[in-house]
Short mmCIF file of N, CA and C in Angstrom, two decimals:
data_model
loop_
_atom_site.label_atom_id
_atom_site.label_comp_id
_atom_site.label_asym_id
_atom_site.label_seq_id
_atom_site.Cartn_x
_atom_site.Cartn_y
_atom_site.Cartn_z
N ALA A 1 17.61 -53.20 3.62
CA ALA A 1 17.11 -54.53 3.35
C ALA A 1 15.60 -54.49 3.34
N GLY A 2 15.03 -55.19 2.45
CA GLY A 2 13.58 -55.23 2.35
C GLY A 2 13.11 -56.65 2.10
N PRO A 3 11.98 -57.03 2.70
CA PRO A 3 11.51 -58.41 2.49
C PRO A 3 10.89 -58.58 1.10
N CYS A 4 11.31 -59.61 0.44
CA CYS A 4 10.70 -60.04 -0.82
C CYS A 4 10.25 -61.49 -0.62
N GLN A 5 9.35 -61.92 -1.45
CA GLN A 5 8.91 -63.31 -1.32
C GLN A 5 10.09 -64.23 -1.63
N ARG A 6 10.17 -65.28 -0.84
CA ARG A 6 11.32 -66.17 -0.96
C ARG A 6 11.37 -66.88 -2.31
N HIS A 7 10.24 -67.27 -2.85
CA HIS A 7 10.21 -68.03 -4.09
C HIS A 7 10.01 -67.14 -5.31
N LEU A 8 10.08 -65.79 -5.13
CA LEU A 8 9.94 -64.87 -6.25
C LEU A 8 11.22 -64.88 -7.06
N ASP A 9 11.05 -65.03 -8.37
CA ASP A 9 12.21 -65.06 -9.25
C ASP A 9 12.89 -63.68 -9.28
N SER A 10 14.21 -63.63 -9.28
CA SER A 10 14.96 -62.36 -9.29
C SER A 10 14.81 -61.61 -10.59
N SER A 11 14.38 -62.27 -11.67
CA SER A 11 14.19 -61.58 -12.96
C SER A 11 12.96 -60.65 -12.91
N LEU A 12 12.08 -60.83 -11.92
CA LEU A 12 10.90 -59.96 -11.80
C LEU A 12 11.19 -58.70 -10.96
N ILE A 13 12.43 -58.56 -10.48
CA ILE A 13 12.82 -57.41 -9.66
C ILE A 13 13.73 -56.51 -10.49
N ASP A 14 13.37 -55.22 -10.55
CA ASP A 14 14.18 -54.24 -11.27
C ASP A 14 14.55 -53.11 -10.29
N VAL A 15 15.85 -52.81 -10.18
CA VAL A 15 16.35 -51.78 -9.27
C VAL A 15 17.04 -50.70 -10.09
N ASP A 16 16.66 -49.44 -9.83
CA ASP A 16 17.26 -48.30 -10.52
C ASP A 16 17.73 -47.31 -9.45
N ILE A 17 19.06 -47.05 -9.40
CA ILE A 17 19.61 -46.18 -8.36
C ILE A 17 20.10 -44.88 -8.99
N HIS A 18 19.69 -43.77 -8.40
CA HIS A 18 20.11 -42.42 -8.80
C HIS A 18 20.81 -41.78 -7.60
N PRO A 19 21.53 -40.65 -7.80
CA PRO A 19 22.25 -40.05 -6.67
C PRO A 19 21.36 -39.65 -5.50
N ASN A 20 20.10 -39.27 -5.74
CA ASN A 20 19.23 -38.78 -4.66
C ASN A 20 18.04 -39.68 -4.37
N TYR A 21 17.80 -40.69 -5.20
CA TYR A 21 16.68 -41.60 -4.94
C TYR A 21 16.96 -42.95 -5.57
N ALA A 22 16.22 -43.96 -5.10
CA ALA A 22 16.32 -45.32 -5.64
C ALA A 22 14.91 -45.82 -5.96
N THR A 23 14.77 -46.49 -7.08
CA THR A 23 13.48 -47.03 -7.48
C THR A 23 13.58 -48.55 -7.59
N VAL A 24 12.64 -49.24 -6.95
CA VAL A 24 12.59 -50.70 -6.99
C VAL A 24 11.24 -51.09 -7.58
N ILE A 25 11.25 -51.90 -8.66
CA ILE A 25 10.01 -52.35 -9.29
C ILE A 25 9.93 -53.88 -9.13
N ILE A 26 8.88 -54.34 -8.42
CA ILE A 26 8.66 -55.77 -8.19
C ILE A 26 7.28 -56.11 -8.74
N LYS A 27 7.25 -56.97 -9.77
CA LYS A 27 5.99 -57.41 -10.40
C LYS A 27 5.09 -56.19 -10.70
N SER A 28 5.64 -55.17 -11.39
CA SER A 28 4.94 -53.94 -11.82
C SER A 28 4.45 -53.07 -10.65
N LYS A 29 4.94 -53.33 -9.45
CA LYS A 29 4.66 -52.46 -8.32
C LYS A 29 5.92 -51.61 -8.07
N VAL A 30 5.72 -50.27 -7.92
CA VAL A 30 6.85 -49.35 -7.83
C VAL A 30 7.06 -48.91 -6.39
N LEU A 31 8.32 -48.95 -5.94
CA LEU A 31 8.71 -48.42 -4.64
C LEU A 31 9.85 -47.43 -4.89
N ARG A 32 9.61 -46.16 -4.58
CA ARG A 32 10.63 -45.14 -4.77
C ARG A 32 11.06 -44.63 -3.41
N LEU A 33 12.36 -44.66 -3.15
CA LEU A 33 12.92 -44.24 -1.87
C LEU A 33 13.74 -42.96 -2.08
N ASN A 34 13.40 -41.92 -1.31
CA ASN A 34 14.17 -40.68 -1.35
C ASN A 34 15.34 -40.83 -0.40
N LEU A 35 16.55 -40.58 -0.88
CA LEU A 35 17.75 -40.78 -0.08
C LEU A 35 18.15 -39.47 0.60
N PRO A 36 18.51 -39.50 1.89
CA PRO A 36 18.88 -38.27 2.60
C PRO A 36 20.24 -37.71 2.18
N ALA A 37 21.13 -38.56 1.68
CA ALA A 37 22.45 -38.12 1.25
C ALA A 37 22.71 -38.60 -0.17
N GLU A 38 23.62 -37.92 -0.83
CA GLU A 38 23.95 -38.30 -2.20
C GLU A 38 24.81 -39.56 -2.19
N VAL A 39 24.51 -40.48 -3.11
CA VAL A 39 25.24 -41.77 -3.15
C VAL A 39 26.01 -41.89 -4.46
N ARG A 40 27.02 -42.79 -4.43
CA ARG A 40 27.80 -43.07 -5.64
C ARG A 40 27.07 -44.18 -6.40
N VAL A 41 26.58 -43.83 -7.58
CA VAL A 41 25.75 -44.76 -8.35
C VAL A 41 26.58 -45.92 -8.89
N GLY A 42 27.80 -45.65 -9.36
CA GLY A 42 28.63 -46.72 -9.96
C GLY A 42 29.04 -47.78 -8.97
N ASP A 43 29.17 -47.44 -7.70
CA ASP A 43 29.62 -48.40 -6.69
C ASP A 43 28.46 -49.08 -5.96
N SER A 44 27.23 -48.75 -6.31
CA SER A 44 26.06 -49.31 -5.61
C SER A 44 25.81 -50.75 -6.09
N LYS A 45 25.25 -51.57 -5.18
CA LYS A 45 24.96 -52.98 -5.49
C LYS A 45 23.58 -53.35 -4.98
N ALA A 46 22.94 -54.24 -5.68
CA ALA A 46 21.67 -54.82 -5.24
C ALA A 46 21.92 -56.33 -5.06
N GLN A 47 21.70 -56.85 -3.83
CA GLN A 47 21.96 -58.25 -3.53
C GLN A 47 20.68 -58.88 -2.96
N ARG A 48 20.58 -60.22 -3.21
CA ARG A 48 19.42 -60.94 -2.69
C ARG A 48 19.90 -62.16 -1.91
N SER A 49 19.30 -62.30 -0.71
CA SER A 49 19.67 -63.43 0.12
C SER A 49 19.05 -64.72 -0.43
N LYS A 50 19.86 -65.78 -0.51
CA LYS A 50 19.34 -67.05 -1.05
C LYS A 50 18.48 -67.79 -0.04
N THR A 51 18.72 -67.59 1.23
CA THR A 51 17.97 -68.32 2.24
C THR A 51 16.64 -67.65 2.56
N THR A 52 16.63 -66.33 2.76
CA THR A 52 15.39 -65.64 3.16
C THR A 52 14.70 -64.94 2.00
N GLY A 53 15.44 -64.59 0.93
CA GLY A 53 14.84 -63.90 -0.21
C GLY A 53 14.83 -62.39 -0.05
N HIS A 54 15.40 -61.86 1.05
CA HIS A 54 15.45 -60.41 1.26
C HIS A 54 16.33 -59.74 0.22
N LEU A 55 15.90 -58.52 -0.19
CA LEU A 55 16.66 -57.70 -1.13
C LEU A 55 17.46 -56.68 -0.33
N VAL A 56 18.78 -56.58 -0.60
CA VAL A 56 19.66 -55.65 0.10
C VAL A 56 20.27 -54.72 -0.94
N LEU A 57 20.09 -53.40 -0.71
CA LEU A 57 20.70 -52.38 -1.57
C LEU A 57 21.88 -51.77 -0.81
N VAL A 58 23.07 -51.85 -1.40
CA VAL A 58 24.26 -51.26 -0.80
C VAL A 58 24.63 -50.05 -1.65
N MET A 59 24.50 -48.85 -1.03
CA MET A 59 24.76 -47.61 -1.76
C MET A 59 25.72 -46.75 -0.95
N PRO A 60 27.01 -46.73 -1.31
CA PRO A 60 27.97 -45.93 -0.54
C PRO A 60 27.75 -44.42 -0.78
N LYS A 61 27.97 -43.64 0.27
CA LYS A 61 27.75 -42.19 0.20
C LYS A 61 28.91 -41.52 -0.53
N VAL A 62 28.61 -40.37 -1.14
CA VAL A 62 29.66 -39.56 -1.75
C VAL A 62 30.55 -39.00 -0.66
N ASN A 63 29.93 -38.49 0.43
CA ASN A 63 30.66 -37.97 1.58
C ASN A 63 30.42 -38.94 2.75
N PRO A 64 31.40 -39.78 3.10
CA PRO A 64 31.16 -40.78 4.14
C PRO A 64 30.91 -40.19 5.53
N ASP A 65 31.39 -38.96 5.79
CA ASP A 65 31.18 -38.33 7.09
C ASP A 65 29.76 -37.82 7.27
N GLU A 66 29.01 -37.81 6.21
CA GLU A 66 27.65 -37.26 6.26
C GLU A 66 26.70 -38.31 6.86
N ASN A 67 25.90 -37.85 7.84
CA ASN A 67 24.88 -38.73 8.41
C ASN A 67 23.59 -37.92 8.57
N SER A 68 22.57 -38.54 9.11
CA SER A 68 21.27 -37.87 9.19
C SER A 68 21.31 -36.65 10.12
N VAL A 69 22.14 -36.69 11.16
CA VAL A 69 22.23 -35.57 12.10
C VAL A 69 22.86 -34.37 11.41
N THR A 70 23.98 -34.60 10.70
CA THR A 70 24.64 -33.48 10.03
C THR A 70 23.78 -32.93 8.90
N ILE A 71 23.05 -33.79 8.22
CA ILE A 71 22.18 -33.34 7.14
C ILE A 71 21.07 -32.45 7.69
N ARG A 72 20.45 -32.90 8.81
CA ARG A 72 19.40 -32.06 9.42
C ARG A 72 19.95 -30.73 9.90
N ARG A 73 21.16 -30.75 10.48
CA ARG A 73 21.78 -29.51 10.96
C ARG A 73 22.03 -28.55 9.79
N GLU A 74 22.56 -29.08 8.68
CA GLU A 74 22.81 -28.24 7.51
C GLU A 74 21.52 -27.66 6.95
N LYS A 75 20.48 -28.49 6.89
CA LYS A 75 19.19 -27.99 6.41
C LYS A 75 18.64 -26.90 7.32
N ARG A 76 18.79 -27.10 8.63
CA ARG A 76 18.32 -26.11 9.59
C ARG A 76 19.10 -24.80 9.44
N GLU A 77 20.44 -24.90 9.27
CA GLU A 77 21.25 -23.70 9.09
C GLU A 77 20.87 -22.96 7.82
N VAL A 78 20.65 -23.70 6.75
CA VAL A 78 20.23 -23.06 5.49
C VAL A 78 18.88 -22.39 5.66
N ALA A 79 17.96 -23.05 6.34
CA ALA A 79 16.64 -22.46 6.57
C ALA A 79 16.75 -21.21 7.44
N GLU A 80 17.62 -21.24 8.47
CA GLU A 80 17.80 -20.06 9.32
C GLU A 80 18.39 -18.90 8.53
N LEU A 81 19.38 -19.19 7.67
CA LEU A 81 19.96 -18.13 6.84
C LEU A 81 18.92 -17.54 5.90
N GLN A 82 18.10 -18.42 5.32
CA GLN A 82 17.06 -17.92 4.42
C GLN A 82 16.03 -17.09 5.17
N SER A 83 15.65 -17.55 6.38
CA SER A 83 14.67 -16.78 7.15
C SER A 83 15.26 -15.45 7.62
N ALA A 84 16.56 -15.44 7.98
CA ALA A 84 17.20 -14.19 8.37
C ALA A 84 17.27 -13.23 7.20
N ALA A 85 17.58 -13.76 6.02
CA ALA A 85 17.61 -12.91 4.82
C ALA A 85 16.22 -12.39 4.50
N GLU A 86 15.23 -13.24 4.67
CA GLU A 86 13.83 -12.83 4.43
C GLU A 86 13.41 -11.75 5.42
N LYS A 87 13.76 -11.93 6.71
CA LYS A 87 13.43 -10.92 7.72
C LYS A 87 14.12 -9.60 7.42
N ALA A 88 15.39 -9.66 7.03
CA ALA A 88 16.14 -8.43 6.70
C ALA A 88 15.50 -7.73 5.50
N LYS A 89 15.06 -8.52 4.54
CA LYS A 89 14.41 -7.94 3.35
C LYS A 89 13.09 -7.28 3.73
N VAL A 90 12.30 -7.95 4.56
CA VAL A 90 11.02 -7.39 5.00
C VAL A 90 11.25 -6.13 5.82
N GLU A 91 12.25 -6.15 6.70
CA GLU A 91 12.56 -4.98 7.54
C GLU A 91 13.02 -3.81 6.68
N ALA A 92 13.86 -4.08 5.68
CA ALA A 92 14.32 -3.02 4.78
C ALA A 92 13.14 -2.44 4.00
N GLU A 93 12.24 -3.29 3.56
CA GLU A 93 11.05 -2.82 2.83
C GLU A 93 10.16 -1.97 3.74
N ARG A 94 10.01 -2.41 5.00
CA ARG A 94 9.19 -1.65 5.94
C ARG A 94 9.80 -0.28 6.20
N LYS A 95 11.12 -0.24 6.41
CA LYS A 95 11.79 1.04 6.65
C LYS A 95 11.68 1.96 5.44
N ARG A 96 11.79 1.37 4.23
CA ARG A 96 11.68 2.17 3.01
C ARG A 96 10.29 2.77 2.90
N LYS A 97 9.27 1.95 3.19
CA LYS A 97 7.90 2.45 3.13
C LYS A 97 7.66 3.51 4.20
N GLU A 98 8.21 3.28 5.40
CA GLU A 98 8.04 4.24 6.49
C GLU A 98 8.71 5.57 6.13
N LYS A 99 9.90 5.51 5.57
CA LYS A 99 10.61 6.72 5.16
C LYS A 99 9.85 7.43 4.05
N ASN A 100 9.33 6.66 3.09
CA ASN A 100 8.56 7.24 1.98
C ASN A 100 7.29 7.88 2.50
N THR A 101 6.62 7.23 3.46
CA THR A 101 5.39 7.79 4.03
C THR A 101 5.69 9.07 4.80
N ALA A 102 6.79 9.06 5.57
CA ALA A 102 7.15 10.27 6.31
C ALA A 102 7.48 11.41 5.35
N PHE A 103 8.18 11.10 4.26
CA PHE A 103 8.51 12.13 3.28
C PHE A 103 7.24 12.67 2.63
N GLN A 104 6.30 11.77 2.29
CA GLN A 104 5.04 12.22 1.68
C GLN A 104 4.24 13.07 2.64
N MET A 105 4.23 12.69 3.92
CA MET A 105 3.50 13.49 4.91
C MET A 105 4.16 14.86 5.07
N GLN A 106 5.49 14.89 5.04
CA GLN A 106 6.20 16.17 5.15
C GLN A 106 5.89 17.03 3.94
N GLU A 107 5.90 16.43 2.75
CA GLU A 107 5.57 17.18 1.53
C GLU A 107 4.13 17.68 1.59
N ALA A 108 3.22 16.84 2.03
CA ALA A 108 1.81 17.25 2.11
C ALA A 108 1.64 18.35 3.14
N GLY A 109 2.35 18.26 4.27
CA GLY A 109 2.26 19.30 5.29
C GLY A 109 2.81 20.62 4.79
N ALA A 110 3.91 20.57 4.05
CA ALA A 110 4.48 21.80 3.51
C ALA A 110 3.57 22.40 2.45
N ALA A 111 2.93 21.56 1.66
CA ALA A 111 2.03 22.06 0.62
C ALA A 111 0.74 22.59 1.23
N ALA A 112 0.33 22.02 2.37
CA ALA A 112 -0.94 22.43 2.96
C ALA A 112 -0.83 23.75 3.73
N LEU A 113 0.39 24.15 4.08
CA LEU A 113 0.52 25.40 4.83
C LEU A 113 0.21 26.58 3.92
N GLY A 114 -0.66 27.41 4.36
CA GLY A 114 -1.04 28.58 3.57
C GLY A 114 -0.13 29.75 3.88
N ALA A 115 -0.47 30.92 3.37
CA ALA A 115 0.32 32.12 3.60
C ALA A 115 0.28 32.51 5.07
N GLY A 116 -0.80 32.20 5.77
CA GLY A 116 -0.94 32.56 7.17
C GLY A 116 -0.17 31.64 8.09
N GLY A 117 0.45 30.60 7.56
CA GLY A 117 1.24 29.70 8.40
C GLY A 117 0.42 28.53 8.93
N GLY A 118 -0.88 28.54 8.80
CA GLY A 118 -1.71 27.45 9.28
C GLY A 118 -2.12 26.56 8.13
N PRO A 119 -2.71 25.43 8.41
CA PRO A 119 -3.15 24.56 7.33
C PRO A 119 -4.30 25.19 6.55
N SER A 120 -4.26 25.02 5.27
CA SER A 120 -5.29 25.57 4.39
C SER A 120 -6.44 24.58 4.28
N LYS A 121 -7.65 25.06 4.25
CA LYS A 121 -8.80 24.17 4.14
C LYS A 121 -9.26 24.05 2.70
N ALA A 122 -8.73 24.89 1.81
CA ALA A 122 -9.12 24.86 0.40
C ALA A 122 -8.11 24.02 -0.38
N VAL A 123 -8.57 23.40 -1.43
CA VAL A 123 -7.72 22.61 -2.30
C VAL A 123 -7.54 23.38 -3.60
N ASN A 124 -6.31 23.54 -4.01
CA ASN A 124 -6.02 24.26 -5.23
C ASN A 124 -5.98 23.27 -6.38
N ILE A 125 -6.93 23.39 -7.30
CA ILE A 125 -6.98 22.49 -8.44
C ILE A 125 -6.42 23.14 -9.70
N ARG A 126 -5.96 24.36 -9.57
CA ARG A 126 -5.39 25.04 -10.72
C ARG A 126 -4.06 24.40 -11.07
N GLY A 127 -3.83 24.24 -12.33
CA GLY A 127 -2.57 23.70 -12.79
C GLY A 127 -2.53 22.19 -12.90
N LEU A 128 -3.61 21.49 -12.53
CA LEU A 128 -3.63 20.03 -12.66
C LEU A 128 -3.73 19.62 -14.13
N VAL A 129 -4.50 20.37 -14.91
CA VAL A 129 -4.64 20.11 -16.33
C VAL A 129 -4.04 21.30 -17.06
N LEU A 130 -3.27 21.01 -18.09
CA LEU A 130 -2.62 22.08 -18.84
C LEU A 130 -3.66 23.01 -19.45
N PRO A 131 -3.38 24.33 -19.50
CA PRO A 131 -4.33 25.26 -20.11
C PRO A 131 -4.59 24.95 -21.58
N SER A 132 -3.61 24.40 -22.28
CA SER A 132 -3.81 24.05 -23.69
C SER A 132 -4.81 22.91 -23.85
N LYS A 133 -5.01 22.12 -22.78
CA LYS A 133 -5.96 21.01 -22.82
C LYS A 133 -7.30 21.38 -22.19
N GLY A 134 -7.49 22.66 -21.91
CA GLY A 134 -8.77 23.11 -21.36
C GLY A 134 -8.75 23.31 -19.87
N GLY A 135 -7.60 23.25 -19.24
CA GLY A 135 -7.52 23.41 -17.80
C GLY A 135 -7.40 24.87 -17.40
N ILE A 136 -7.42 25.10 -16.11
CA ILE A 136 -7.30 26.45 -15.57
C ILE A 136 -5.83 26.72 -15.32
N ALA A 137 -5.36 27.87 -15.76
CA ALA A 137 -3.96 28.21 -15.57
C ALA A 137 -3.70 28.53 -14.11
N PRO A 138 -2.54 28.14 -13.59
CA PRO A 138 -2.23 28.47 -12.20
C PRO A 138 -2.04 29.97 -12.05
N PRO A 139 -2.34 30.48 -10.87
CA PRO A 139 -2.21 31.93 -10.69
C PRO A 139 -0.75 32.33 -10.80
N LYS A 140 -0.54 33.47 -11.42
CA LYS A 140 0.82 33.96 -11.58
C LYS A 140 1.26 34.60 -10.27
N ALA A 141 2.50 34.37 -9.92
CA ALA A 141 3.04 34.94 -8.69
C ALA A 141 3.15 36.45 -8.87
N ALA A 142 2.83 37.14 -7.81
CA ALA A 142 2.91 38.61 -7.86
C ALA A 142 4.37 39.00 -7.99
N ALA A 143 4.65 39.78 -9.03
CA ALA A 143 6.02 40.20 -9.26
C ALA A 143 6.34 41.37 -8.34
N MET A 144 7.50 41.34 -7.79
CA MET A 144 7.93 42.44 -6.93
C MET A 144 8.77 43.38 -7.77
N ASN A 145 8.36 44.61 -7.83
CA ASN A 145 9.09 45.62 -8.60
C ASN A 145 9.96 46.42 -7.65
N ALA A 146 11.16 46.69 -8.08
CA ALA A 146 12.07 47.50 -7.27
C ALA A 146 11.72 48.97 -7.47
N VAL A 147 11.61 49.68 -6.39
CA VAL A 147 11.29 51.10 -6.44
C VAL A 147 12.43 51.85 -5.76
N SER A 148 12.95 52.83 -6.47
CA SER A 148 14.02 53.62 -5.85
C SER A 148 13.41 54.89 -5.28
N THR A 149 13.83 55.22 -4.09
CA THR A 149 13.32 56.42 -3.44
C THR A 149 14.49 57.30 -3.06
N THR A 150 14.23 58.58 -3.09
CA THR A 150 15.24 59.54 -2.65
C THR A 150 14.61 60.44 -1.62
N ARG A 151 15.39 60.84 -0.68
CA ARG A 151 14.88 61.69 0.39
C ARG A 151 15.39 63.11 0.17
N LYS A 152 14.49 64.00 0.23
CA LYS A 152 14.86 65.40 0.06
C LYS A 152 15.20 65.97 1.43
N GLU A 153 16.31 66.66 1.46
CA GLU A 153 16.74 67.30 2.69
C GLU A 153 15.89 68.53 2.94
N ASN A 154 15.47 68.70 4.17
CA ASN A 154 14.65 69.86 4.54
C ASN A 154 15.60 71.03 4.82
N THR A 155 15.53 72.02 3.99
CA THR A 155 16.42 73.19 4.11
C THR A 155 15.80 74.31 4.91
N SER A 156 14.57 74.11 5.36
CA SER A 156 13.91 75.19 6.11
C SER A 156 14.46 75.25 7.53
N ASN A 157 14.28 76.35 8.17
CA ASN A 157 14.79 76.57 9.52
C ASN A 157 13.81 76.13 10.59
N GLY A 158 12.94 75.27 10.28
CA GLY A 158 11.95 74.85 11.28
C GLY A 158 10.80 75.82 11.33
N SER A 159 10.58 76.59 10.27
CA SER A 159 9.50 77.57 10.27
C SER A 159 8.15 76.93 10.20
N ASN A 160 8.08 75.69 9.71
CA ASN A 160 6.77 75.03 9.62
C ASN A 160 6.47 74.23 10.87
N GLY A 161 7.32 74.33 11.92
CA GLY A 161 7.03 73.68 13.20
C GLY A 161 7.66 72.32 13.32
N THR A 162 8.51 71.91 12.35
CA THR A 162 9.17 70.61 12.44
C THR A 162 10.63 70.81 12.72
N ASP A 163 11.20 69.90 13.41
CA ASP A 163 12.61 69.95 13.72
C ASP A 163 13.39 69.30 12.58
N ALA A 164 14.57 69.80 12.25
CA ALA A 164 15.35 69.27 11.14
C ALA A 164 15.87 67.87 11.47
N ASN A 165 16.05 67.52 12.74
CA ASN A 165 16.55 66.20 13.14
C ASN A 165 15.45 65.16 13.20
N MET A 166 14.21 65.55 13.17
CA MET A 166 13.08 64.62 13.27
C MET A 166 12.77 64.06 11.89
N PRO A 167 12.38 62.82 11.82
CA PRO A 167 11.98 62.26 10.52
C PRO A 167 10.66 62.88 10.08
N PRO A 168 10.38 62.83 8.79
CA PRO A 168 9.13 63.41 8.31
C PRO A 168 7.94 62.64 8.87
N PRO A 169 6.79 63.27 8.99
CA PRO A 169 5.61 62.56 9.51
C PRO A 169 5.19 61.46 8.57
N PRO A 170 4.56 60.39 9.09
CA PRO A 170 4.11 59.29 8.21
C PRO A 170 3.04 59.80 7.27
N PRO A 171 2.95 59.16 6.09
CA PRO A 171 1.92 59.60 5.14
C PRO A 171 0.53 59.32 5.70
N LYS A 172 -0.43 60.09 5.25
CA LYS A 172 -1.81 59.91 5.69
C LYS A 172 -2.32 58.59 5.14
N SER A 173 -3.03 57.86 6.00
CA SER A 173 -3.55 56.57 5.55
C SER A 173 -4.71 56.80 4.61
N HIS A 174 -4.79 55.91 3.66
CA HIS A 174 -5.85 56.01 2.67
C HIS A 174 -7.11 55.39 3.23
N ALA A 175 -8.17 56.10 3.20
CA ALA A 175 -9.44 55.58 3.68
C ALA A 175 -10.11 54.82 2.56
N LEU A 176 -11.04 53.91 2.92
CA LEU A 176 -11.76 53.14 1.92
C LEU A 176 -12.76 54.01 1.17
N VAL A 177 -13.07 55.14 1.73
CA VAL A 177 -14.07 56.02 1.12
C VAL A 177 -13.33 57.26 0.62
N ASP A 178 -13.75 57.79 -0.54
CA ASP A 178 -13.13 59.00 -1.07
C ASP A 178 -13.34 60.14 -0.10
N GLU A 179 -12.44 61.17 -0.19
CA GLU A 179 -12.52 62.30 0.73
C GLU A 179 -13.79 63.10 0.53
N ASP A 180 -14.28 63.17 -0.72
CA ASP A 180 -15.50 63.92 -0.98
C ASP A 180 -16.68 63.24 -0.30
N GLU A 181 -16.73 61.90 -0.39
CA GLU A 181 -17.84 61.18 0.23
C GLU A 181 -17.74 61.22 1.74
N GLU A 182 -16.49 61.33 2.27
CA GLU A 182 -16.29 61.33 3.72
C GLU A 182 -16.90 62.59 4.34
N SER A 183 -16.79 63.64 3.64
CA SER A 183 -17.37 64.88 4.18
C SER A 183 -18.88 64.83 4.16
N GLU A 184 -19.47 64.14 3.17
CA GLU A 184 -20.93 64.07 3.08
C GLU A 184 -21.48 63.08 4.11
N GLU A 185 -20.81 61.94 4.27
CA GLU A 185 -21.31 60.92 5.21
C GLU A 185 -20.42 60.91 6.44
N GLU A 186 -21.01 60.65 7.55
CA GLU A 186 -20.24 60.60 8.79
C GLU A 186 -19.75 59.16 8.98
N VAL A 187 -18.42 58.97 9.17
CA VAL A 187 -17.83 57.64 9.31
C VAL A 187 -17.60 57.38 10.79
N ASP A 188 -18.11 56.25 11.25
CA ASP A 188 -17.94 55.87 12.65
C ASP A 188 -16.57 55.19 12.79
N GLU A 189 -15.70 55.73 13.63
CA GLU A 189 -14.33 55.24 13.77
C GLU A 189 -14.27 53.92 14.54
N ASP A 190 -15.29 53.64 15.36
CA ASP A 190 -15.27 52.40 16.14
C ASP A 190 -15.70 51.19 15.30
N GLU A 191 -16.37 51.43 14.22
CA GLU A 191 -16.90 50.35 13.39
C GLU A 191 -15.81 49.90 12.43
N PRO A 192 -15.60 48.57 12.26
CA PRO A 192 -14.58 48.10 11.33
C PRO A 192 -14.97 48.41 9.90
N PRO A 193 -14.02 48.53 8.99
CA PRO A 193 -14.36 48.83 7.59
C PRO A 193 -15.09 47.65 6.97
N PRO A 194 -15.91 47.90 5.98
CA PRO A 194 -16.67 46.81 5.34
C PRO A 194 -15.74 45.90 4.54
N ILE A 195 -16.09 44.63 4.49
CA ILE A 195 -15.30 43.63 3.74
C ILE A 195 -16.05 43.33 2.46
N PHE A 196 -15.35 43.40 1.38
CA PHE A 196 -15.97 43.17 0.06
C PHE A 196 -15.70 41.77 -0.41
#
């Protein structure tokens, strides 16, 4: 119910009812009311009191059991479901990023390990640009060649001072300096070999 002027003619009042809102126009002034529940438009009525001039809008609900408490509860439940879905989505995204970051760190750690087993301090830029486009070709992996060896049986009777059951002596190590130069220059055994 709403107060209207008592002597105001009813022809100056226009009421328009929709399922979710009602619009009342009085002397070109607009009043729009948002309805908390859906109403049946065909059964709605607008009445005016003859004694006081009050305007009464009767709008029956589509669901008569629905009231403001149940509507608020339903809205709250929908909001909670949406927030729970949003939290689950954010948590899934965080876990995905965390897993992706851990995988990238693992890949970077594996790539950073050098031949010595420790992290490498140098960055390999070979192979980033194709050689056909002017880039540096990546180093070729050293190919391992299979070598077949045969062992000759020692048929001597130990005349050279070796026992037949003993393995042959290890080969002489190759020095960094040729044998001819070694005889000319004296090599200090305590000094490490030069690094080139």
